XYZ file of C-alpha atoms in Angstrom:
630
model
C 143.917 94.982 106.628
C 141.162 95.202 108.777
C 138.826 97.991 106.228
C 139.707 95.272 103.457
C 138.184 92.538 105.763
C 135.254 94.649 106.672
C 134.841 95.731 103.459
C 134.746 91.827 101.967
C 132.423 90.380 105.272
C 129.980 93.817 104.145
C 129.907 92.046 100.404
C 129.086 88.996 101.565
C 126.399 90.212 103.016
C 124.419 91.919 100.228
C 125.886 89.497 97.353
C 122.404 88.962 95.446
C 121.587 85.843 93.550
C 121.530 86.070 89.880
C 117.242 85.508 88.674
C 117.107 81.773 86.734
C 117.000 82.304 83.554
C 113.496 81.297 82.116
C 112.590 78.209 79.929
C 110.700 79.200 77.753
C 108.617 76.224 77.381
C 108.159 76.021 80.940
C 106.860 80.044 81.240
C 103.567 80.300 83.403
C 100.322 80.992 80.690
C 98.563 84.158 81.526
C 95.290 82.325 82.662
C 94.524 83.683 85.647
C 91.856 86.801 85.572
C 89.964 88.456 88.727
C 87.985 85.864 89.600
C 90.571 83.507 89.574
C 92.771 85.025 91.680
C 89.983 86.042 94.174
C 89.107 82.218 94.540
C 92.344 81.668 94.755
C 93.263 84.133 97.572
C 90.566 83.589 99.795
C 91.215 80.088 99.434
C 94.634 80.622 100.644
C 92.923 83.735 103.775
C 90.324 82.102 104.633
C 90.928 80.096 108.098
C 88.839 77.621 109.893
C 90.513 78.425 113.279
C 89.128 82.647 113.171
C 86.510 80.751 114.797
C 88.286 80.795 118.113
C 90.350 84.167 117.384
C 87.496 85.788 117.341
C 86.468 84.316 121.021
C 89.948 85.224 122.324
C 90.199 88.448 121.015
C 86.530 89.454 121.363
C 87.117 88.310 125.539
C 89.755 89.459 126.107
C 90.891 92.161 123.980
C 88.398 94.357 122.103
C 85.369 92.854 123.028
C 82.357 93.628 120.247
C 84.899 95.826 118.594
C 86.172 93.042 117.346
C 84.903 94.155 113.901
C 87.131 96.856 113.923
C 90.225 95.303 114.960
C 89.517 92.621 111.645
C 88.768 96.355 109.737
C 92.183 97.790 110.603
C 94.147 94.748 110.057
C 92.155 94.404 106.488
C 92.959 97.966 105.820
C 96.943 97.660 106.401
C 97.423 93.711 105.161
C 95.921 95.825 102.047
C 98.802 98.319 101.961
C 101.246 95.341 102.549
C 99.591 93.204 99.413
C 99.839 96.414 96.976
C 103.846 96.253 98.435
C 103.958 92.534 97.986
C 103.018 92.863 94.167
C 104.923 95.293 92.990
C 108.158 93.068 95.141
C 107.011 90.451 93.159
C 107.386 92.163 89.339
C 111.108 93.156 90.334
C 111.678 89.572 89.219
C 109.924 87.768 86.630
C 109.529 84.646 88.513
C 106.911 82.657 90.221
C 108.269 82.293 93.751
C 108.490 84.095 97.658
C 109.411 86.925 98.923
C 112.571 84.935 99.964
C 113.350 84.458 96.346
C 112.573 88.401 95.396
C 114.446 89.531 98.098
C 118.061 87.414 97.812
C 117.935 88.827 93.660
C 117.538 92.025 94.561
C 118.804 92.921 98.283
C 121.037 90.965 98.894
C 121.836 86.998 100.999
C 121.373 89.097 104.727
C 118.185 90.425 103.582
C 117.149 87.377 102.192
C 118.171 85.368 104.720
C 115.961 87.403 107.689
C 112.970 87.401 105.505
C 113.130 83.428 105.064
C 113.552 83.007 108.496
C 110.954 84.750 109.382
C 108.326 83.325 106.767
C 109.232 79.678 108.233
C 108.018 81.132 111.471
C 104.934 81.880 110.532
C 104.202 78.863 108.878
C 105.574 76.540 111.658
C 103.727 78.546 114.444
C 100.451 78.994 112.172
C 100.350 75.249 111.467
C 100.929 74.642 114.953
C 98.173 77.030 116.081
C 95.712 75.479 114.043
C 96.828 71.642 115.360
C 96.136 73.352 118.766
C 92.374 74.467 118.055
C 91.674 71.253 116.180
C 92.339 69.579 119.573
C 90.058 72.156 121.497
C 87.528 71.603 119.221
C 87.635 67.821 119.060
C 88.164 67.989 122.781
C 84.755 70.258 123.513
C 83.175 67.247 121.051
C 83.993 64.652 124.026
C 82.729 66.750 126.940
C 86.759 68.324 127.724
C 87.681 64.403 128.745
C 91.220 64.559 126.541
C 92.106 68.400 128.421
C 90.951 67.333 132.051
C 92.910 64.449 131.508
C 96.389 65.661 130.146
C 95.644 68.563 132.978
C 95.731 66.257 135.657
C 98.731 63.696 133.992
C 100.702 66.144 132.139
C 100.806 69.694 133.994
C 102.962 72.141 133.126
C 104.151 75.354 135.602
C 106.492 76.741 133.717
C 106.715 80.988 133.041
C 105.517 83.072 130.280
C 103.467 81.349 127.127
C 103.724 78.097 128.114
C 99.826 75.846 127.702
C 98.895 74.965 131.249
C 99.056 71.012 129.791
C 100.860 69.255 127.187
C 98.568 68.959 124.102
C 99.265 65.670 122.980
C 96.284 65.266 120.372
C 97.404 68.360 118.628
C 101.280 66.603 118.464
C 99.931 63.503 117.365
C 97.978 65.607 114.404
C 100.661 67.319 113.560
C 102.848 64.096 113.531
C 99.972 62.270 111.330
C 100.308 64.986 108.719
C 104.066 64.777 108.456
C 104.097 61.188 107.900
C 101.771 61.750 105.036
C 104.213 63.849 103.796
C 107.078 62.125 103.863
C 104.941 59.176 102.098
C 104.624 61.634 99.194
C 101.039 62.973 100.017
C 100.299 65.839 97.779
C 97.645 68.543 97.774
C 94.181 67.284 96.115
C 92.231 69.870 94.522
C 88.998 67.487 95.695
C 89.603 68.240 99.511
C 90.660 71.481 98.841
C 87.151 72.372 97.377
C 85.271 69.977 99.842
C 87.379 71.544 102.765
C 86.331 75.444 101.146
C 82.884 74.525 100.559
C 82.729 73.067 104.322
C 83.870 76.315 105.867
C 81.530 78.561 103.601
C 78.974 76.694 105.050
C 79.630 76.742 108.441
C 80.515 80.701 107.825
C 76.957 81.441 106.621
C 75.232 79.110 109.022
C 77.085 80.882 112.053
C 76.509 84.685 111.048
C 72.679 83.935 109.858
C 72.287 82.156 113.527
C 74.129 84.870 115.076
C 71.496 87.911 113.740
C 68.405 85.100 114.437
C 69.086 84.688 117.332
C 71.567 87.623 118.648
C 70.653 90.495 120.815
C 71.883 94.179 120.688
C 72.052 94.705 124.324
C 75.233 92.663 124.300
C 76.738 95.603 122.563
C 75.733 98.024 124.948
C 76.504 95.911 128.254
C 77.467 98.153 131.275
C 79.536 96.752 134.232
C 76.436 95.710 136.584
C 75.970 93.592 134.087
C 78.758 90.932 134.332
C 79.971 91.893 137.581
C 78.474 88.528 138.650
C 80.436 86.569 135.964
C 83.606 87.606 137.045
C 84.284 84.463 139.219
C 84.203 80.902 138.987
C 85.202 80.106 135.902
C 88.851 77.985 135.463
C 90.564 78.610 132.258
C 91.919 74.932 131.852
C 92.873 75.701 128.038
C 95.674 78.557 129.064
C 93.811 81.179 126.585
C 94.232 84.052 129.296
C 93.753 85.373 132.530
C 89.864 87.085 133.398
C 91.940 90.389 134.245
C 89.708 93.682 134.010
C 86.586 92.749 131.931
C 86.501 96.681 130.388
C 83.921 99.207 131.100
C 81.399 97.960 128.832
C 79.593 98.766 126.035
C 80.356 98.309 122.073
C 84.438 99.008 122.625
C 84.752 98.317 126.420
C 88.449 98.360 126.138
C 88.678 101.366 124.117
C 90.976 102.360 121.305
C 94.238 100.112 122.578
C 92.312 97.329 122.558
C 91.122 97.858 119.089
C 94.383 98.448 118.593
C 96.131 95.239 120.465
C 93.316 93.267 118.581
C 94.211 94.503 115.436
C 97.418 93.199 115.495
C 96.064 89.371 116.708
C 93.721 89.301 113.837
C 96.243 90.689 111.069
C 97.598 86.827 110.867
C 94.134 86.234 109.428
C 94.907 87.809 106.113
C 98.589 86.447 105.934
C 98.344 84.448 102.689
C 97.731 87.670 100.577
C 100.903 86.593 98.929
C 98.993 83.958 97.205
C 97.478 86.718 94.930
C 100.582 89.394 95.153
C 102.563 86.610 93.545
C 100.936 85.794 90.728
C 101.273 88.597 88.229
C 102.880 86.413 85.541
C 100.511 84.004 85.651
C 97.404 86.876 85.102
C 95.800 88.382 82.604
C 96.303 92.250 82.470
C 98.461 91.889 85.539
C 98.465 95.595 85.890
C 94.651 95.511 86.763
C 94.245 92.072 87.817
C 96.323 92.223 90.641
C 95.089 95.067 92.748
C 91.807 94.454 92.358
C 92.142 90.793 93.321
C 93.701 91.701 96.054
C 91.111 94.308 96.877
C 88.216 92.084 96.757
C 90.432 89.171 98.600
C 90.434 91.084 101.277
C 86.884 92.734 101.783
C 85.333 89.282 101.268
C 87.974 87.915 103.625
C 86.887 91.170 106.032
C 83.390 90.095 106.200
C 83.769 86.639 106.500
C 85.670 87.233 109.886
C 83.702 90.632 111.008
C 80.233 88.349 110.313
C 81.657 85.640 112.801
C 82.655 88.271 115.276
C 79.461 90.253 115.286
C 77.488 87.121 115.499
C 79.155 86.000 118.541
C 79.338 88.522 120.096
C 75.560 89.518 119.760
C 74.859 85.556 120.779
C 76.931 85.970 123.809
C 77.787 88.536 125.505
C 81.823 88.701 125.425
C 82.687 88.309 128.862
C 80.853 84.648 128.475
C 82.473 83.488 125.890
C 84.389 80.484 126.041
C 87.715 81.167 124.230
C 88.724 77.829 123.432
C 85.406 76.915 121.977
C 83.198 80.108 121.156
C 81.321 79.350 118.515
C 78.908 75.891 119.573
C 79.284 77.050 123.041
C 77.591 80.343 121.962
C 75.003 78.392 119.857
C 74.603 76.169 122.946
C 73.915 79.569 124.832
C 71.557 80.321 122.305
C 69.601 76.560 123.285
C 69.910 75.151 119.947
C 71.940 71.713 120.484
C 72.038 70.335 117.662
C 73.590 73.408 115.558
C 76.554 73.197 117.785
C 77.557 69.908 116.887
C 77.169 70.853 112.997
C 79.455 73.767 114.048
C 81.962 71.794 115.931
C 82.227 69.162 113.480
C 82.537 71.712 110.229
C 85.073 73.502 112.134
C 87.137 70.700 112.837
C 87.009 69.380 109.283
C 87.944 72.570 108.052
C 90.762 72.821 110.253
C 91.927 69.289 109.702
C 91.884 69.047 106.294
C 92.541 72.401 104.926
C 94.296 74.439 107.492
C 96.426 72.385 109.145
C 97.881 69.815 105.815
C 97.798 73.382 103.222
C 100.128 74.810 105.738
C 102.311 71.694 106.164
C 102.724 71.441 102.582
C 104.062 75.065 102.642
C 106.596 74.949 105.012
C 109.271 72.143 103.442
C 109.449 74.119 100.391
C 110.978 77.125 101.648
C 113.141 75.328 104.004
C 114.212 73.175 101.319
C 114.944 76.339 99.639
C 117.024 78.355 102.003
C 118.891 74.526 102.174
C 119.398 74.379 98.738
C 120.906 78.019 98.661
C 123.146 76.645 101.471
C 121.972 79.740 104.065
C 120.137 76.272 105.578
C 122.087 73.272 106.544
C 122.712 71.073 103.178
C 120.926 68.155 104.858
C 118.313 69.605 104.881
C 118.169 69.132 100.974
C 117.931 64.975 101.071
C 115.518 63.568 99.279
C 113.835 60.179 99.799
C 114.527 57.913 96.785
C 111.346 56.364 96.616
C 108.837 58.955 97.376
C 110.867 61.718 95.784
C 109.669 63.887 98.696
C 112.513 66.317 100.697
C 112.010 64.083 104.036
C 114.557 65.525 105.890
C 113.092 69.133 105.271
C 109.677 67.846 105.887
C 110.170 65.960 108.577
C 112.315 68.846 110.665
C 109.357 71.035 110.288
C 106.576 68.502 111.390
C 109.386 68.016 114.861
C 109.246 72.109 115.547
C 105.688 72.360 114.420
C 104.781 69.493 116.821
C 106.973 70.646 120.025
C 105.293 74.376 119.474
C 101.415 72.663 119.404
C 102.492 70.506 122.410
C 103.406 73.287 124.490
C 102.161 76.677 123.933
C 99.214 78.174 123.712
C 96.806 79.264 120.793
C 96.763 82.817 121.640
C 100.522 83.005 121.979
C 100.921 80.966 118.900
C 98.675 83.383 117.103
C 100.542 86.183 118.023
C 104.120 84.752 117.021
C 102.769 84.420 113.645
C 100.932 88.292 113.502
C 104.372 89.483 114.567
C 106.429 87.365 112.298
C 104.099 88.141 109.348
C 104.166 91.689 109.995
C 108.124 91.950 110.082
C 108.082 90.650 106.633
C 105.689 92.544 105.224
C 107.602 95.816 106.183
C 110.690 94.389 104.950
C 108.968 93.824 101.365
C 107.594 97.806 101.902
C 111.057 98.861 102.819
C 112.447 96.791 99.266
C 109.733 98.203 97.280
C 110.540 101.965 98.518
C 114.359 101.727 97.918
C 114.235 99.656 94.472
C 112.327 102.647 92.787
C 114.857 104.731 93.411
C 117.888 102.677 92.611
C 119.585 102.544 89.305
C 117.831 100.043 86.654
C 118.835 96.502 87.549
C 117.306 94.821 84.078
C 116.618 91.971 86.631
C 114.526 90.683 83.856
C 117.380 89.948 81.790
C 119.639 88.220 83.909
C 121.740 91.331 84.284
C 122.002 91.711 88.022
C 125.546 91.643 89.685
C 127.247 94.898 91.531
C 129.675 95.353 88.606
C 127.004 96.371 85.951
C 124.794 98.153 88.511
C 128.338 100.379 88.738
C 128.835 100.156 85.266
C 125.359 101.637 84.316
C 125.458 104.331 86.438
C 125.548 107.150 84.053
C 128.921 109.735 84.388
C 128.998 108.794 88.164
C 132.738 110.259 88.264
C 131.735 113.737 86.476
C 128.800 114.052 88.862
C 131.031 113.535 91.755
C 133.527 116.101 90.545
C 130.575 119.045 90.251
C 130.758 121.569 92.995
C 127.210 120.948 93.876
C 128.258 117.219 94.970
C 130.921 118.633 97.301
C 130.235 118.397 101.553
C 129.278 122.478 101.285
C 126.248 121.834 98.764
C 125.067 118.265 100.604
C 122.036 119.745 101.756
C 121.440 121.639 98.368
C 121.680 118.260 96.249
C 119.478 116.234 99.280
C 116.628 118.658 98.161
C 117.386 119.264 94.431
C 119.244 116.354 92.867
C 121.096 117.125 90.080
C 120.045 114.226 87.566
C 116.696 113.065 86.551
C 117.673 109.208 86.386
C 118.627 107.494 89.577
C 122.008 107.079 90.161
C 124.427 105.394 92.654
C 124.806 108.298 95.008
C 120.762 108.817 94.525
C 120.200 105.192 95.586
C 122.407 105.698 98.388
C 120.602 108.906 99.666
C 117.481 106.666 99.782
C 118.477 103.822 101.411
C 119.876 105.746 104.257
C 116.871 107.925 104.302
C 114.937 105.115 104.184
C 116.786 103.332 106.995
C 116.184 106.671 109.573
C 112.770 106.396 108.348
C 112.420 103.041 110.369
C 114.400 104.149 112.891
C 112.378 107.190 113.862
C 108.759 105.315 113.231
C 110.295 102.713 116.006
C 110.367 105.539 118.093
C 107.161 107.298 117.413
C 105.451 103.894 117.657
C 106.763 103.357 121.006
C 105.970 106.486 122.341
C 102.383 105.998 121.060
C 101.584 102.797 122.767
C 102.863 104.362 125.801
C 100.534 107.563 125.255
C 97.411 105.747 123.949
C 97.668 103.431 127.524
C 97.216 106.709 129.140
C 94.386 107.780 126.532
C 95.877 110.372 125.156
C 95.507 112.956 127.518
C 96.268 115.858 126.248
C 99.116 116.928 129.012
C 101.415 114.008 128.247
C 104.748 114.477 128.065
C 104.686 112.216 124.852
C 103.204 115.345 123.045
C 106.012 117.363 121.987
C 108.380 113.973 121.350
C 105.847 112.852 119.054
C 105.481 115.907 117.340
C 109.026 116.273 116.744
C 109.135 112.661 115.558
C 106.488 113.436 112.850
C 107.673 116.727 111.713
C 111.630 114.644 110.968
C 109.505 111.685 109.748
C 107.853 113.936 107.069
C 111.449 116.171 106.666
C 113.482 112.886 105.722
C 110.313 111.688 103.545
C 110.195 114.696 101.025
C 114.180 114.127 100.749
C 113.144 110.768 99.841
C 110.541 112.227 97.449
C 112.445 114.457 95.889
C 114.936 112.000 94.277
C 114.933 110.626 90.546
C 112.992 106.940 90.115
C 113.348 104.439 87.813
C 111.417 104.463 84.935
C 110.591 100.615 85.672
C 108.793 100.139 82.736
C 109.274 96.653 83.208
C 107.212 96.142 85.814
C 103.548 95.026 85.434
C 102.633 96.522 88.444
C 103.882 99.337 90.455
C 102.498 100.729 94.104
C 100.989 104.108 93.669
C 101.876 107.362 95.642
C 105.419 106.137 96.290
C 106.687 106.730 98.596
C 103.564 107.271 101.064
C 102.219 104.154 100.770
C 104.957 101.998 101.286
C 106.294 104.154 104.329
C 102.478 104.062 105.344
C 102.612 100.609 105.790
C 105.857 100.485 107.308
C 104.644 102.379 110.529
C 101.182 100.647 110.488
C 102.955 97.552 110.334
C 105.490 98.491 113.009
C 102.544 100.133 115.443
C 100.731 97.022 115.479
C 104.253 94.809 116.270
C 104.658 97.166 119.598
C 100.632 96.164 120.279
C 102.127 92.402 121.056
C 103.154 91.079 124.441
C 106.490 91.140 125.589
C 106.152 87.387 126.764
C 105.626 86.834 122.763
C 108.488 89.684 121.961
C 110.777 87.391 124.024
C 110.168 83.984 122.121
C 110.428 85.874 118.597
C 113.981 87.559 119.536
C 115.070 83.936 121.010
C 113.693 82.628 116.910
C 116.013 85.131 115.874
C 119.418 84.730 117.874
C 119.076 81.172 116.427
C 118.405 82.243 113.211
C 121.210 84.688 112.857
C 123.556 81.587 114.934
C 122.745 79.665 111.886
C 123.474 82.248 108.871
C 126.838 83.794 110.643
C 127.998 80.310 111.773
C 126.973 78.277 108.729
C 125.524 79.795 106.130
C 127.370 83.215 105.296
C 130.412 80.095 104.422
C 128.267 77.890 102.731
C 126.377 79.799 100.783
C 125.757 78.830 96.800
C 126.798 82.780 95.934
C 130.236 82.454 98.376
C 130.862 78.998 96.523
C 130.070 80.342 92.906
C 132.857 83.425 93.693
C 135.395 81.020 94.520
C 134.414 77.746 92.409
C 132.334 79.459 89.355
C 132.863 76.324 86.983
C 131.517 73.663 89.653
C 128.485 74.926 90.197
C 127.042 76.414 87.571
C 125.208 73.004 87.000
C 123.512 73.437 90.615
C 122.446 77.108 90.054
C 120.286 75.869 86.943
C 118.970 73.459 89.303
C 117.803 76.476 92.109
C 115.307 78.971 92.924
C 112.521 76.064 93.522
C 109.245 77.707 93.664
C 107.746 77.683 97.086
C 104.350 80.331 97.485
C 105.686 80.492 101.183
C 105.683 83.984 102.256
């Protein structure tokens, strides 16, 4: 009784969602070619509010390397798109990873990578309310933060602000009651708010050589020792702490490292591209090249800002919460900084902030729709048409997390939360090549016909090489040339020790690179170990059949390096984040998984369908909405 209630809870679990079957007069036209989807994707990467990442991290955390820290994250968000893409032609649908992941992994999959998309989008819309206000605020001579520090103080413990932002609540309020009025996204102040930013981009870097000098680069510790003190950090960006030991990395390969992982939520939106393979032209060329050249003109944008301030100012100077004009005021040229200030904050306003808050409803709405989300969630205002109860929910949580927390914190909630979903798509992408074909693009996608298509699964089972003595022997040479059940199996557990063991290795080092590797660590011979069973459990991997999947329109190459690649890079920089941000992300997911055990693993549209097929078939033509979420 209690294996047959296991076994049913386990099926609940990984019951996937059948793909919508497509209308044929409503299939996306293959317009899109490369330059399309570059303008597209770096209108989607490119953020006003790097402007004060770059301050933060530059201070505090890398210093000039900066450039390298936006070089790394650029280099692995690139292994992550090539994942994304090929997650996206599993299903033949414009959507989210939320949407790829519930057809083929299953409703707890699903379920974990929706949750964790919303967070980045609440946390990164909140972020950039947050630096809106500081920039605003540094407009007005700091009146609005001296004020709020003095009426509304808070001393409370780990990432709380040091006031209650009220200007950044009251933006992010403004933009949800634009929403719910039925505001939608105009293509004019998208291009105005683009055009803004480019300009204010090439203005800042071209200042920043004029008027730059290299010996910020090469500082040594006489030479801020007297600008250690007397400064008051009203904003709640950081502490002073150790200022480094100078020079172009003055706190060395970690904080490259720890930097790195701040500045990968800079090229979350990569998705944007990834996901739009049905909509391009010669998808199977298109799309990694768009995503290639998304990137590198995403990577200079942010490494021009970064070596420009820093060569304006030297980085222990720099004032997080407003780097840029205050470095152009360094530099005595006035009036630049309020051009600066005010393109920023336009930028911010009218692109950031409003594109993200458009963003979020849709996948809640989704998740609500699927019933993994409470079903209220789903109401729609009769007048405006507009999901107001989705919308507004978001614009409540986005507003509480700009009111009280701080940018840097923020930022790092969403580099976390972005990069546990782009391993998740990595781990899909390396265990769907190896499973047996799902013909997900013909509606063909439930357990029963996976089992059915599995070719002479009984007579391979009753060979002597698939006995317990010949286990090893069949790990190393399979005995088919198609993937099969057993050979899917085999890969998903492999795959799932993979993690495990790069969770390990990761943690071990973080630990050694804080003691700079020294070469008579104890960490040594753990880590070696580590990557000699990583690399064991990876040729099993290798070694089994794949699917033809011939049709996909684009497929990751050097499977499965790549994907496993960018698995570890991905889980390296999540053990670079704080533990006061490690906290608030495991409290986002106790609540999460509160919600899907206690609500929606009952509620779900799949659990309904099983036991009430005829009632709601009409409401599964009606789902999968398309949200470009995650």
């Amino acid at each position: 009784m209690l294996l047959q209630f296991v076994r049913q809870f386990g099926q609940k679990l990984i019951r996937k969602q059948p793909p919508k079957p497509i209308d044929e007069s409503k299939r996306p036209v293959a317009l899109l070619n490369i330059q399309n989807l570059v303008i597209l994707g770096v209108g989607r990467m490119l953020r006003g509010a790097m402007y004060l990442v770059a301050g933060t991290v530059a201070k505090y955390i890398a210093g000039p390397a900066t450039i390298i820290s936006f070089l790394v994250a650029a280099l692995f968000s690139m292994f992550s798109g090539f994942c994304y893409a090929e997650f996206a032609a599993w299903v033949p649908h414009p959507g989210s990873a939320y949407l790829y992941s519930y057809v083929t992994m299953g409703q707890l999959y699903a379920f974990i990578i929706g949750w964790n998309s919303i967070l980045p989008l609440v946390i990164g819309t909140a972020s950039l309310a947050r630096a809106s206000s500081y920039i605003f605020d540094s407009l007005i001579g700091n009146q609005i933060s001296q004020a709020l520090q003095e009426t509304f103080s808070l001393h409370l413990l780990y990432s709380l602000a040091t006031y209650a932002d009220f200007f950044a609540l009251g933006l992010v309020l403004l933009m949800t009651g634009l929403l719910v009025l039925g505001a939608r996204e105009s293509i004019l102040v998208t291009k105005i708010s683009i055009g803004t930013n480019l300009l204010v981009l090439i203005f800042i870097i071209i200042t920043g050589f004029i008027k730059g000098d290299l010996h910020n680069w090469r500082l040594a510790e006489q030479d801020y020792k007297l600008n250690t003190s007397g400064s008051s950090d009203i904003y709640g960006s950081g502490s002073l702490g150790l200022m480094g030991s100078g020079g172009f990395a003055p706190f060395g390969f970690e904080g490259i490292l720890q930097g790195a992982a701040t500045c990968f939520y800079y090229f979350f939106g990569i998705d944007a591209v990834a996901t739009k393979g049905v909509e391009a032209i010669n998808p199977h060329r298109s799309i990694p090249w768009s995503i290639v050249i998304t990137i590198f003109i995403c990577f200079l944008a942010y490494s021009g800002v970064s070596a420009a301030l820093t060569l304006m100012v030297p980085y222990h100077q720099i004032q997080p919460h407003d780097p840029l004009p205050q470095a152009i005021l360094h530099s005595l040229w006035l009036p630049a900084r309020y051009f600066v200030a005010v393109g920023t904050l336009c930028a911010l306003i009218s692109r950031s902030v409003l594109c993200s808050m458009f963003r979020m409803p849709a996948l809640i709405y989704a998740m609500a729709e699927d019933g993994l989300l409470f079903r209220v969630l789903t109401r729609t205002h009769v007048r405006t048409d507009t999901h107001v109860v989705a919308i507004m929910s978001a614009g409540n949580l986005t507003g509480l997390m700009a009111l009280l927390f701080t940018f840097t914190n923020l930022v790092d909630l969403v580099s976390v939360g972005t990069l546990l979903v782009y391993s998740l798509v990595a781990f899909s992408v390396l265990v769907l090549r190896y499973q047996p074909d799902q013909n997900l693009s013909k509606n063909e996608n439930t357990e029963e016909e996976i089992e059915v298509s599995v070719p002479d699964e009984h007579q391979l089972d009753s060979e002597p090489e698939a006995r317990n003595s010949n286990i090893l022997k069949s790990l190393w040479f399979p005995i088919s040339t198609i993937p099969t059940r057993k050979s899917g199996q085999i890969v998903y557990g492999c795959a799932s020790i993979l993690v495990l063991l790069m969770i390990i290795l990761s943690v071990i080092l973080v630990q050694w690179s804080s003691k700079g590797f020294s070469g008579d660590s104890g960490y040594t011979p753990g880590a070696v170990l580590l990557l000699l069973l990583i690399i064991g459990v990876t040729v099993i991997i290798w070694r089994q059949p794949q699917s033809p999947g011939t049709h996909l329109y684009f497929k990751v190459p050097t499977l499965p390096v790549l994907p496993l690649v960018s698995i570890f890079m991905n889980l390296y920089l999540m053990m670079q984040i704080t533990s006061q941000t490690w906290a608030i992300f495991s409290i986002w997911n106790v609540i999460g998984f509160l919600i899907y055990f206690g609500y929606g693993i009952r509620h779900s549209l799949e659990n309904n369908e099983r036991q009430q097929p005829a009632s709601t078939s009409q409401t599964l033509d009606k789902n999968t909405p398309n949200p470009e979420s995650s």
